[in-house]
Each structure stands twice: as structure tokens, then as C-alpha cells.
Short mmCIF file of C-alpha atoms and ligand atoms in Angstrom, two decimals:
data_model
loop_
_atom_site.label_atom_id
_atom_site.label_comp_id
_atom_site.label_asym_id
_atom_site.label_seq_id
_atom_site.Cartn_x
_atom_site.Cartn_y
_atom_site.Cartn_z
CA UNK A 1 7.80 19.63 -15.77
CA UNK A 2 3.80 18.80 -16.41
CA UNK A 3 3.43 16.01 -14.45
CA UNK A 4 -0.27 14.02 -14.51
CA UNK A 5 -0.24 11.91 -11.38
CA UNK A 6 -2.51 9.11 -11.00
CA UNK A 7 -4.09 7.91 -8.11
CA UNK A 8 -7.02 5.12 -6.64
CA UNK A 9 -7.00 3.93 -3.42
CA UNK A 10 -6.08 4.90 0.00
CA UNK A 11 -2.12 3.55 -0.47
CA UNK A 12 -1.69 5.70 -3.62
CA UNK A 13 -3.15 8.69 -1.45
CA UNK A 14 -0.35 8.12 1.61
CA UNK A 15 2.71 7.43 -0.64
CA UNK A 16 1.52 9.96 -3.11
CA UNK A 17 1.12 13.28 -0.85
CA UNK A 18 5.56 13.38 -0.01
CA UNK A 19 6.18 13.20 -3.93
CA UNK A 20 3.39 15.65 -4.49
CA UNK A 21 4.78 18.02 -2.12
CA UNK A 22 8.13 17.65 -3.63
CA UNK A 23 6.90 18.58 -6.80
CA UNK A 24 5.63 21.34 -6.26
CA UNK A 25 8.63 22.65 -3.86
CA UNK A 26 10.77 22.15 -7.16
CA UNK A 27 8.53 24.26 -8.97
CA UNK A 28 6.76 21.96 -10.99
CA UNK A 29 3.30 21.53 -11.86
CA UNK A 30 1.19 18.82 -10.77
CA UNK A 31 -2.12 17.58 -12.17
CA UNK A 32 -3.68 14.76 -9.67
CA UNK A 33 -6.10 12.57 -11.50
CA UNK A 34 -8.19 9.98 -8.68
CA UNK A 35 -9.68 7.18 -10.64
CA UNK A 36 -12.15 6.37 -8.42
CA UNK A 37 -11.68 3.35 -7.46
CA UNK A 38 -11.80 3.64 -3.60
CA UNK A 39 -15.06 6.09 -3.37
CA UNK A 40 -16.07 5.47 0.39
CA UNK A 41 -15.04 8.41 2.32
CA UNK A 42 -13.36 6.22 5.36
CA UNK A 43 -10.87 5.50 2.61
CA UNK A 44 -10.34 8.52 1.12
CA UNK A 45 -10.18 10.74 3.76
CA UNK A 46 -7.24 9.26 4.95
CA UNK A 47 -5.18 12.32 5.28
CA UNK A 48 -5.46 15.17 6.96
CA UNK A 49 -5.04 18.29 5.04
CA UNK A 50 -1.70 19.57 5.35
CA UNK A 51 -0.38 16.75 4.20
CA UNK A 52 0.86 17.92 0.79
CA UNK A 53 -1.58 16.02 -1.45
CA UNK A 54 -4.03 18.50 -3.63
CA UNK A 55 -7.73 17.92 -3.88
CA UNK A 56 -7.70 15.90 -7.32
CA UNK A 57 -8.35 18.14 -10.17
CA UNK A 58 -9.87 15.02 -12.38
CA UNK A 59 -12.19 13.01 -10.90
CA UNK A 60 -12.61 10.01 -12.98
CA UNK A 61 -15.21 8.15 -10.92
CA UNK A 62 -14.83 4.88 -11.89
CA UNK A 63 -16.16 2.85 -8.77
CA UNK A 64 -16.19 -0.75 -8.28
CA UNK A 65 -16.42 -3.59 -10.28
CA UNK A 66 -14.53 -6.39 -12.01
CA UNK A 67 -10.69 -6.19 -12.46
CA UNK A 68 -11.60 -5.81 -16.73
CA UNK A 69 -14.26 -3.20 -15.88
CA UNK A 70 -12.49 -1.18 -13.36
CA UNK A 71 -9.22 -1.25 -15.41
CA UNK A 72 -10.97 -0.53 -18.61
CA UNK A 73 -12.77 1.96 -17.29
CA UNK A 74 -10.24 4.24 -15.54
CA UNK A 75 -7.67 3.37 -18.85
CA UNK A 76 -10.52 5.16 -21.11
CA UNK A 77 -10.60 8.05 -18.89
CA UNK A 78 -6.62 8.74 -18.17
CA UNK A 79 -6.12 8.34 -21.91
CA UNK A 80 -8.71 11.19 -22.70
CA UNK A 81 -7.60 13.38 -20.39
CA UNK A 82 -3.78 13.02 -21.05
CA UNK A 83 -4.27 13.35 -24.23
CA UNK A 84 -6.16 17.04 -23.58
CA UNK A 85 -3.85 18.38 -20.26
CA UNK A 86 -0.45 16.35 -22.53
CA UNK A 87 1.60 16.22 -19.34
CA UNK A 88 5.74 15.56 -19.95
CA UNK A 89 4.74 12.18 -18.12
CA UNK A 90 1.98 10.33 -16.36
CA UNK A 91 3.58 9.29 -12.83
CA UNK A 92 1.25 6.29 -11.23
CA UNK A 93 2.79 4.00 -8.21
CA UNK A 94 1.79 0.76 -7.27
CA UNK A 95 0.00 -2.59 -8.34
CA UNK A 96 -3.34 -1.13 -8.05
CA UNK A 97 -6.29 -2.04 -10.92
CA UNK A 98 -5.62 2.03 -11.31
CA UNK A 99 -2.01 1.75 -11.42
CA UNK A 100 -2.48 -0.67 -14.49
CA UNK A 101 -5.34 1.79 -16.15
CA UNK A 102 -2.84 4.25 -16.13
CA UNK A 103 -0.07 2.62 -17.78
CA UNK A 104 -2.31 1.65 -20.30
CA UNK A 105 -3.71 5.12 -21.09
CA UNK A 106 -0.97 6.95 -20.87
CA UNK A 107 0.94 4.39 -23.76
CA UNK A 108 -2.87 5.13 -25.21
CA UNK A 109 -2.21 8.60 -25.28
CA UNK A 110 1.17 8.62 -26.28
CA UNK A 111 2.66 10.18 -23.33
CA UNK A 112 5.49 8.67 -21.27
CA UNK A 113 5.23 7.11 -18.48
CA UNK A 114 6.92 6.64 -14.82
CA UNK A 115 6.14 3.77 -12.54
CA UNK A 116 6.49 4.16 -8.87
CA UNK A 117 7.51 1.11 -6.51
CA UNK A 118 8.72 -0.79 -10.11
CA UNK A 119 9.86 -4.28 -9.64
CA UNK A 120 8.51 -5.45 -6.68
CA UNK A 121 7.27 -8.87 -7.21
CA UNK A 122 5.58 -12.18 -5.13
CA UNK A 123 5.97 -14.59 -8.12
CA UNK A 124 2.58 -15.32 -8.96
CA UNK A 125 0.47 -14.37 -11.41
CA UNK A 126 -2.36 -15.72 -8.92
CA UNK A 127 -2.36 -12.30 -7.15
CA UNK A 128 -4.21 -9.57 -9.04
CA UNK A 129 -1.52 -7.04 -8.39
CA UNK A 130 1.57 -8.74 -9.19
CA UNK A 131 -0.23 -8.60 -12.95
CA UNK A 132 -0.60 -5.21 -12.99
CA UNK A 133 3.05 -4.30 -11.34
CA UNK A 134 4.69 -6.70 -14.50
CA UNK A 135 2.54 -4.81 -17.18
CA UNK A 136 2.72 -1.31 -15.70
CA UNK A 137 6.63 -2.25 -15.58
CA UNK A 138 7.00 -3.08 -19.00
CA UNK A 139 4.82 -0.31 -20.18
CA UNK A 140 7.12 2.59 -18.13
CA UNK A 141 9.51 4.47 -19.71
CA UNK A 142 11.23 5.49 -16.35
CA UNK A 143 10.99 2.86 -13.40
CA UNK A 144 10.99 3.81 -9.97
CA UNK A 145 12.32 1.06 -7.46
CA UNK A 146 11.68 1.02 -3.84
CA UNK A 147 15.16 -0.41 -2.81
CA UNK A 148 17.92 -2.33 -4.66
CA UNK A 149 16.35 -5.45 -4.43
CA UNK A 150 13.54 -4.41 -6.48
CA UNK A 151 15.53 -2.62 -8.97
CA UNK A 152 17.58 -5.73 -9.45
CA UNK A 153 14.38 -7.53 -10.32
CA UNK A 154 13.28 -5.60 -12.34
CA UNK A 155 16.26 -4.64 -14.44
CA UNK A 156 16.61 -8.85 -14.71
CA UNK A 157 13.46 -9.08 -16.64
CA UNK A 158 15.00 -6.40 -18.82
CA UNK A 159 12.20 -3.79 -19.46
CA UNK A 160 12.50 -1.24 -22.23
CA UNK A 161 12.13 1.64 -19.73
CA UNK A 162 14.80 3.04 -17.16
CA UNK A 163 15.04 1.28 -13.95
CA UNK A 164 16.58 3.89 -11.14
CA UNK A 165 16.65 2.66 -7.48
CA UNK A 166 14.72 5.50 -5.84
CA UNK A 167 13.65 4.56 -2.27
CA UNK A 168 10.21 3.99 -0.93
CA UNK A 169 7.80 7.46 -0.58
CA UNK A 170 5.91 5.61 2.13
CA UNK A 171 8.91 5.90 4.35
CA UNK A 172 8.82 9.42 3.22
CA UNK A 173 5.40 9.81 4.64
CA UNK A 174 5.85 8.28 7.94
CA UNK A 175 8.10 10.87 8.49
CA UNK A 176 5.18 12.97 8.01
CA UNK A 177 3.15 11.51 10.13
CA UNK A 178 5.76 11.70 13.04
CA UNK A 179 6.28 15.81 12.24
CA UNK A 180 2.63 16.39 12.30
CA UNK A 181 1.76 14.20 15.22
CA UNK A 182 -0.71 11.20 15.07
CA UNK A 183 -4.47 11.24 15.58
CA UNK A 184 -5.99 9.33 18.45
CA UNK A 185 -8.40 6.18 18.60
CA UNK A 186 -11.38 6.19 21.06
CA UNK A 187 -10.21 2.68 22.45
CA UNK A 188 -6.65 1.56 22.77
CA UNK A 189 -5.84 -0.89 25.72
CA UNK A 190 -2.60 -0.82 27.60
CA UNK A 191 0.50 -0.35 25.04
CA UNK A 192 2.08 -3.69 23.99
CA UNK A 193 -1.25 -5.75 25.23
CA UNK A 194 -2.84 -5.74 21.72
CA UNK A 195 -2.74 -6.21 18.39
CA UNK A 196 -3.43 -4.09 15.20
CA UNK A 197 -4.82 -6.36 12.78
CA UNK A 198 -5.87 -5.61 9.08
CA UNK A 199 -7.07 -8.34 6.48
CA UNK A 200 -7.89 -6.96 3.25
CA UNK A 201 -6.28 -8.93 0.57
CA UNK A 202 -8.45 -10.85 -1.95
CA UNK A 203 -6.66 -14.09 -0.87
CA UNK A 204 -7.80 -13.56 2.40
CA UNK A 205 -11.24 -12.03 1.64
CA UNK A 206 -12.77 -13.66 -1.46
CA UNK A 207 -12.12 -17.25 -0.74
CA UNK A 208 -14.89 -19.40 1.02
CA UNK A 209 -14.31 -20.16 4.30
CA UNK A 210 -10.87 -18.51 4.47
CA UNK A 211 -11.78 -14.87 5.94
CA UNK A 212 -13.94 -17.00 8.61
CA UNK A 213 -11.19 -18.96 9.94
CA UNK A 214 -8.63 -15.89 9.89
CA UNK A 215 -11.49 -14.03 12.11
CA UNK A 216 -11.83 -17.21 14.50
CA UNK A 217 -8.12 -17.31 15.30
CA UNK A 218 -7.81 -13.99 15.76
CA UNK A 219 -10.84 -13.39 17.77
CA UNK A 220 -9.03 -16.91 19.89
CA UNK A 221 -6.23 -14.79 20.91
CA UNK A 222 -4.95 -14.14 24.67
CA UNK A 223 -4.80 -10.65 23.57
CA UNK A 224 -7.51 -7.78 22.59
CA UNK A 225 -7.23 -7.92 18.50
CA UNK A 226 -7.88 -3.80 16.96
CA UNK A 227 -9.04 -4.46 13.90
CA UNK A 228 -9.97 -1.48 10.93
CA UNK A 229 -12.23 -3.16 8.40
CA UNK A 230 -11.55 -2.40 4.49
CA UNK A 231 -14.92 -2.13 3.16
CA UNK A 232 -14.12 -5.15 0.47
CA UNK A 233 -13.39 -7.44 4.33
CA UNK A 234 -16.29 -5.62 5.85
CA UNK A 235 -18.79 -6.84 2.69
CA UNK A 236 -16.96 -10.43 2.35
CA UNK A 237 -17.90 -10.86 6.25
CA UNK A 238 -21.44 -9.91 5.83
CA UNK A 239 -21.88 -12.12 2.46
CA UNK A 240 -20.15 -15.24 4.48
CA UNK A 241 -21.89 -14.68 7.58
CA UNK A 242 -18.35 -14.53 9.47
CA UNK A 243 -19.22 -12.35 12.52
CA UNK A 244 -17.00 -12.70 15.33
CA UNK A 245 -18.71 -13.86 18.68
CA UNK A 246 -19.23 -11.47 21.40
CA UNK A 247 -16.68 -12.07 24.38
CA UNK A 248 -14.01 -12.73 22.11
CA UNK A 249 -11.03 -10.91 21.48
CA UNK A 250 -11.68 -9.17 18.14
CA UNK A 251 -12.72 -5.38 18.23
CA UNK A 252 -13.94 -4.02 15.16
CA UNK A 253 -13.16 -0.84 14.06
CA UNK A 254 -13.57 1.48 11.36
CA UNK A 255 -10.95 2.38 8.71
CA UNK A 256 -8.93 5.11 10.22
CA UNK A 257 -6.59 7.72 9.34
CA UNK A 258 -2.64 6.90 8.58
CA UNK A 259 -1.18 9.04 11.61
CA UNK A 260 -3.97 7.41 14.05
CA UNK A 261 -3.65 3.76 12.23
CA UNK A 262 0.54 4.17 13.10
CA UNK A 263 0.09 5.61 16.55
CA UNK A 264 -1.98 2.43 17.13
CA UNK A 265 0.64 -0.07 15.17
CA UNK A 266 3.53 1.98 17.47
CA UNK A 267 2.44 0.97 20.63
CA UNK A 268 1.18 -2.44 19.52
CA UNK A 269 2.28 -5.72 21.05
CA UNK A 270 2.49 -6.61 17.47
CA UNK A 271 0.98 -6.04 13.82
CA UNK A 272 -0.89 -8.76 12.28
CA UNK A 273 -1.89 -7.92 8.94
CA UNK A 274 -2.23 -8.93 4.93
CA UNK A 275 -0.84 -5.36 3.38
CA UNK A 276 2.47 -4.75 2.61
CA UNK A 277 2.12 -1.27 2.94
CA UNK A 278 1.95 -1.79 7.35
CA UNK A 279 4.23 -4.64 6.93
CA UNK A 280 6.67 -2.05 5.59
CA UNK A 281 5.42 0.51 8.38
CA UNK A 282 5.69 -1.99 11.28
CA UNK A 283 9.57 -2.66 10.32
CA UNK A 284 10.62 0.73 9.94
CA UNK A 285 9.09 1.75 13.65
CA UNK A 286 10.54 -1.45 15.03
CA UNK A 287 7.20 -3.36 15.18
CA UNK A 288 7.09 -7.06 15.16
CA UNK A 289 5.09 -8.15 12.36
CA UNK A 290 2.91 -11.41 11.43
CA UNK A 291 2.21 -11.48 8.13
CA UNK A 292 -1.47 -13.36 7.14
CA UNK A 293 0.02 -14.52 4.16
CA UNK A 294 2.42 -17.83 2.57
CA UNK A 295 4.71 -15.61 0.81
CA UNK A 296 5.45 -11.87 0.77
CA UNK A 297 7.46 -9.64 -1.49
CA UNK A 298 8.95 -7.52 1.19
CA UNK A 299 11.36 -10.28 2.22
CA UNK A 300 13.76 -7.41 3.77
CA UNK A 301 11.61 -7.75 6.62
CA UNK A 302 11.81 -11.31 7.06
CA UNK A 303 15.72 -11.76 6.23
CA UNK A 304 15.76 -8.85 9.31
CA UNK A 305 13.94 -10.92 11.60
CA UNK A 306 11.21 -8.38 12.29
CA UNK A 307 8.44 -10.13 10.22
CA UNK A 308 7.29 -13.83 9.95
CA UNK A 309 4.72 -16.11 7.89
CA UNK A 310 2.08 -16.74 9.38
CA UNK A 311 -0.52 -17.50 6.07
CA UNK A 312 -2.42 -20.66 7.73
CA UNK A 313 -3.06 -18.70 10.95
CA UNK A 314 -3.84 -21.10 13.92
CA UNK A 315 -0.90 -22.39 15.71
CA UNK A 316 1.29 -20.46 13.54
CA UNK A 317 -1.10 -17.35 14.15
CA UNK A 318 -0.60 -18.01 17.93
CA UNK A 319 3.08 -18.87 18.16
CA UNK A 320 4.32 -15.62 16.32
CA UNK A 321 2.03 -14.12 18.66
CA UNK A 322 3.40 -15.18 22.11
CA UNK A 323 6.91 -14.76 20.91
CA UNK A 324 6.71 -11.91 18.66
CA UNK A 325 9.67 -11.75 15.97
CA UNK A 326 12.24 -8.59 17.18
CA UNK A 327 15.31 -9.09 15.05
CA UNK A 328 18.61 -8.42 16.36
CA UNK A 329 19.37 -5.43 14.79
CA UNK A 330 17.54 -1.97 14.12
CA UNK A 331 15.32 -2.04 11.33
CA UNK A 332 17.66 -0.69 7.95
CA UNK A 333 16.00 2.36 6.76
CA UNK A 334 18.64 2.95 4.57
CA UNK A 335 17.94 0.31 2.46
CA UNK A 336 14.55 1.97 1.79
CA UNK A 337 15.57 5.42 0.78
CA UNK A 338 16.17 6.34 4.52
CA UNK A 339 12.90 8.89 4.00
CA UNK A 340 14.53 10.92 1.20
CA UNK A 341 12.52 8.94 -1.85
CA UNK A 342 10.06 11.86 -2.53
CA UNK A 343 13.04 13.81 -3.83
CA UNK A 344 14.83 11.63 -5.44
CA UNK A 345 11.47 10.42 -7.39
CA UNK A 346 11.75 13.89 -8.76
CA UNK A 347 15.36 13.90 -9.56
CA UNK A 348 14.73 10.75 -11.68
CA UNK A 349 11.87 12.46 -13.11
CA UNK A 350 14.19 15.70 -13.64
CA UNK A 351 16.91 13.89 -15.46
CA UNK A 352 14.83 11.61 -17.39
CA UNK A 353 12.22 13.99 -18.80
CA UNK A 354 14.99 16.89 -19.38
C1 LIG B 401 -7.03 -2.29 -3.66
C2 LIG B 401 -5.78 -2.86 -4.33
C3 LIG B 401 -4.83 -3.41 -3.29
C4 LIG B 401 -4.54 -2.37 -2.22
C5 LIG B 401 -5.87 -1.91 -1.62
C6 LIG B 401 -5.66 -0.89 -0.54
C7 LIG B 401 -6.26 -3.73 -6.59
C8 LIG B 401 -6.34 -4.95 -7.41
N1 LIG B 401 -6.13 -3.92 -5.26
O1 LIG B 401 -7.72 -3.38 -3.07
O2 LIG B 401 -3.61 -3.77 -3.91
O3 LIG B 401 -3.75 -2.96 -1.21
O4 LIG B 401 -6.67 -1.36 -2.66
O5 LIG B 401 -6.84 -0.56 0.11
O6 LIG B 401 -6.30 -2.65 -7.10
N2 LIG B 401 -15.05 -1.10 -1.84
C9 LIG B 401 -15.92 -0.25 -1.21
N3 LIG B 401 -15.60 1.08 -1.10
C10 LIG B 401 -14.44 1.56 -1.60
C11 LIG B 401 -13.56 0.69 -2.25
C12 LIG B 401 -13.87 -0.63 -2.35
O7 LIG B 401 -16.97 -0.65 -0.73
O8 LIG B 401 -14.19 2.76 -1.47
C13 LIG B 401 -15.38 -2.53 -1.93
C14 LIG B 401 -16.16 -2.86 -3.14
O9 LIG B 401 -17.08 -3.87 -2.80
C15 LIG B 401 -15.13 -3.44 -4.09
C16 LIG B 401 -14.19 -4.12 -3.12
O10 LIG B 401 -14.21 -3.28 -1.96
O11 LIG B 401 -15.65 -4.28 -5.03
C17 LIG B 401 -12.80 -4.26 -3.62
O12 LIG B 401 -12.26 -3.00 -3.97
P1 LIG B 401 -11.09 -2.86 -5.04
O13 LIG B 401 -10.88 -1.45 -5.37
O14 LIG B 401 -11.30 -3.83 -6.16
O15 LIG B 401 -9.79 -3.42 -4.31
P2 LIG B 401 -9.29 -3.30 -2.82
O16 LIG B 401 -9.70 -4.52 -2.11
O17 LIG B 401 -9.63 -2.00 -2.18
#
């Protein structure tokens, strides 16, 4: 197989690099096209190299900008360039605005299409990237589901494409991460007397006022708060003037690699964050987990007892910090692929593409 992968942003770099690899090992060729759309180097240089993903051979460039513009912009360019390199599919994972562009170019293009991490949803179209998971489902001709719960959903809004539940790549790549050994932070307190904290989410970020009282509570806590700024958190605190006050507990940090960012969440007292992508990554290393968020889609975590709600933060914030969730039974990797979804992503792409 001719497979055109598409990636964006720093989560499409981590889950990508285990099916990448596995590609390759089955002897097929890989073209990896990066949209663009996370340029700064803190978030690119997220791996280190070894870690199976190439250096992209199409650089589309795209940038920032509006969800149209972005979109638009990276669609135009995936189209173009599937339609030259005509790959047996174009493989993109994810809710990303570059997840979306390439669903739309590669239908643009004529050239099928597999969706990684199909079917997860929230349940609002208020969130940017449940839109683009429902189109870029919908669009696919071969859908990739994390676990059975997101096939299921998926398969009940009846798309025209293949739904196959294929397990979770990020799994996959924590594995990595725990072969190759992690990277190391300058600062790290005592193990379980802090917190790893990310905020990121335009919910959290783009709302006035919101982002500032997330900060305050956090920086309020009885415990020293790590905290590795996205650059879209770092420019939302600057605009809002929502610096945390020195003596508090917050410690800003820069965006760090994944092994160093999971050695961190590891010996955490607890994770407090917006992405599902640690939310996933606390549960599987038996991490308790507070979610800055109402609702989630990775319920799994929540049914398990390892994760709670805490969107309002405050007393919520504080409570799920004293008494952080543990639930009463080891985290079910199983239910995730058990670290074998790289391969079975190309199976499904194997069987379906002939
Ligand atoms: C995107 C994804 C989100 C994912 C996240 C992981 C969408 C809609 N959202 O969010 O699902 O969890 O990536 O990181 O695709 N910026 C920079 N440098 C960069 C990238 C972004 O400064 O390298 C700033 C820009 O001001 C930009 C803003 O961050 O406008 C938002 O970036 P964008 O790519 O729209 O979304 P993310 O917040 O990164």
C-alpha cells in the first residue's frame, strides 16, 4: 500500500509515529504530509527521533488562523498533492481543523479515505472538534475506532464507510515512551506532592474571564501546580492579563516532550488537565485524573473511577484534589487495544484497501 498520512498538531505527531512505524515494518510506503497547523517548534519537536515518525515529506504550511481559513487552507493543499503522489488512501486521525482538511481533500481528490480515533463523540456541536470528528466520519471510507464504545457510536449514526474497532495508537506510544525511557524536567518536587496541569482547550482559553479563574484556583492549591503552557493558553493569558501571582502555587513551564510530560504525570499526585489525550494517559499509568471540563468523551475513565469532573474548578477543583479519584480496579487496557492498535490500524488498512 501508498499510504498519504496526514498530520497537524503535536497529538497527531505522538499517536501517529507507532502506526508509522508499523507501516513501514509491513513493507509499505508512507508519505507524511504536516499541515502546518502547529508551527512553533516546542510543539513540534515533541518527539525524539527514534521514535518511528519520518521528517514530513510535504510541508503544507498552513499556520494559524480561523477554523474556515485553517481548514480551507490545508483542504486546498492535501487535495493537490493527493491528487499528484494518488496514494491507495489518505489515513488522518483525530478531530483536529487538519483532520477535517484532510477528509475534505482527499473526497476532493478522489482518493479514499481512513479515519483514525472514528466515533468518539462529547455531544455538542459547541466544541470545534466534535464538528470535524462527525464530518471526517461521514466522509471515511474505512473508520478506525479507539475501543468498542466508539465503534458502537459510530456505527449507530450509520456512516457509509467501514467502522472496525481498532484500539487507541496513543496507548501504542506510551509503550514507546516506557521502552525508550523518559526525558527529565529541570524542576519536579517530591513525587505525589504536585500536580501536572495542562489547559488548552478553547472552552477553557477563549472565553472571558474563564482561563483567569481556572489559573486562580489552581495557583490556590495546597500543592505546587507544573503547568506546560500551549502557546494558544500562553497568548489567551497575555491578551486577558491573567498572570498568576508570585508566591502562589502555579509554576509555569514550557511545552515539553511526551516521554518527559509522562515521567512528570507518573509520579504526579494527580493530573489536572483539559486534553483527552493525558486524560487517556493518566488512566492507563494509574494516575488519578481531574478533568477541567463539564463533560468528557472518554467516559471509560470516569465509569472506572480514575477520572472525575471537575469543569467549574473551585471547590470541585479542590475536593478532587485532596481526595484524588483511584478506582478500585486496575485501569482496563484491554479495552483500548491493550497497546497493539498500530498493527491492527494496518490490518484494517490491509484488508480494506486489498
Ligand atoms: C489543536 C486542536 C485540539 C488539540 C490541540 C493539541 C483544533 C480545532 N484543535 O488545538 O483538538 O487538542 O491542537 O495541541 O484543531 N499557536 C501557536 N503556535 C502553534 C500552534 C498554535 O502560537 O504552533 C496558537 C495560535 O495563536 C493559534 C492558537 O494557538 O491561533 C490555536 O491553535 P490551533 O491550531 O487553532 O488549535 P490548538 O489550540 O492548538
Amino acid at each position: 500500500m501508498r499510504i498519504l498520512t496526514a498530520v497537524g498538531t503535536r497529538p497527531q505527531l505522538v499517536r501517529g509515529a507507532p502506526v508509522s512505524r508499523a507501516l513501514r515494518e509491513a513493507g509499505h510506503e508512507e508519505i507524511l504530509l504536516h499541515t502546518g497547523q502547529h508551527y512553533d517548534g516546542a510543539l513540534t519537536a515533541i518527539l525524539p527521533e527514534g521514535a518511528g515518525l519520518p521528517a514530513p515529506a510535504v510541508s503544507l504550511g498552513v499556520g494559524s488562523g480561523s477554523h474556515g481559513a485553517q481548514v480551507a487552507a490545508a483542504a486546498r493543499g492535501i487535495a493537490e498533492h493527493a491528487a499528484r503522489l494518488l496514494p491507495d488512501a489518505v489515513l488522518v486521525a483525530g478531530d483536529t481543523n487538519s483532520a477535517l482538511a484532510a477528509a475534505l481533500g482527499a473526497r476532493a481528490a478522489g482518493i479514499p479515505l481512513v479515519h483514525g480515533e472514528a466515533g468518539v463523540r462529547l455531544g455538542s456541536l459547541e466544541l470545534p472538534e466534535e464538528v470535524n470528528r462527525i464530518a471526517a466520519d461521514h466522509l471515511a471510507d474505512l473508520l478506525l475506532a479507539p475501543t468498542a464504545r466508539a465503534a458502537a457510536a459510530a456505527r449507530a449514526e450509520k456512516p457509509r464507510g467501514r467502522t472496525v474497532d481498532a484500539g487507541d495508537p496513543l496507548l501504542d506510544a506510551l509503550g514507546d515512551v516506557a521502552s525508550r525511557g523518559e526525558g527529565t524536567v529541570a524542576f519536579e518536587p517530591p513525587p505525589g506532592e504536585f500536580l501536572l496541569a495542562t489547559v488548552h482547550r478553547a472552552e477553557n482559553t477563549d472565553r472571558p474571564g474563564r482561563l483567569a479563574a481556572l489559573l486562580r484556583d489552581l495557583d490556590a492549591l495546597r500543592f505546587p501546580v507544573l503547568l506546560p503552557l500551549h502557546p494558544r493558553t500562553r497568548e489567551a493569558m497575555r491578551a486577558g492579563g491573567a498572570a498568576p501571582a508570585e508566591g502562589g502555587s502555579l509554576r509555569l513551564l514550557e511545552p515539553m516532550p511526551h516521554g518527559a510530560l509522562l515521567g512528570l504525570a507518573r509520579r504526579a499526585r494527580a493530573v489536572v488537565t483539559d486534553s483527552g489525550g493525558l486524560q487517556r494517559e493518566a488512566f492507563w499509568l494509574g494516575v488519578p485524573c481531574v478533568v477541567l471540563r463539564y463533560r468528557c468523551e472518554w467516559t471509560e475513565t470516569v465509569e472506572a473511577g480514575w477520572a472525575v469532573l471537575a469543569g467549574g474548578g473551585g471547590a470541585d477543583l479542590r475536593a478532587a484534589v485532596e481526595a484524588p479519584p483511584r478506582g478500585e480496579s486496575a485501569p482496563d487496557l484491554g479495552a483500548f487495544g491493550g497497546g497493539t492498535a498500530a498493527s491492527r490500524w494496518v490490518r484494517a488498512m490491509e484488508e480494506f484497501l486489498g
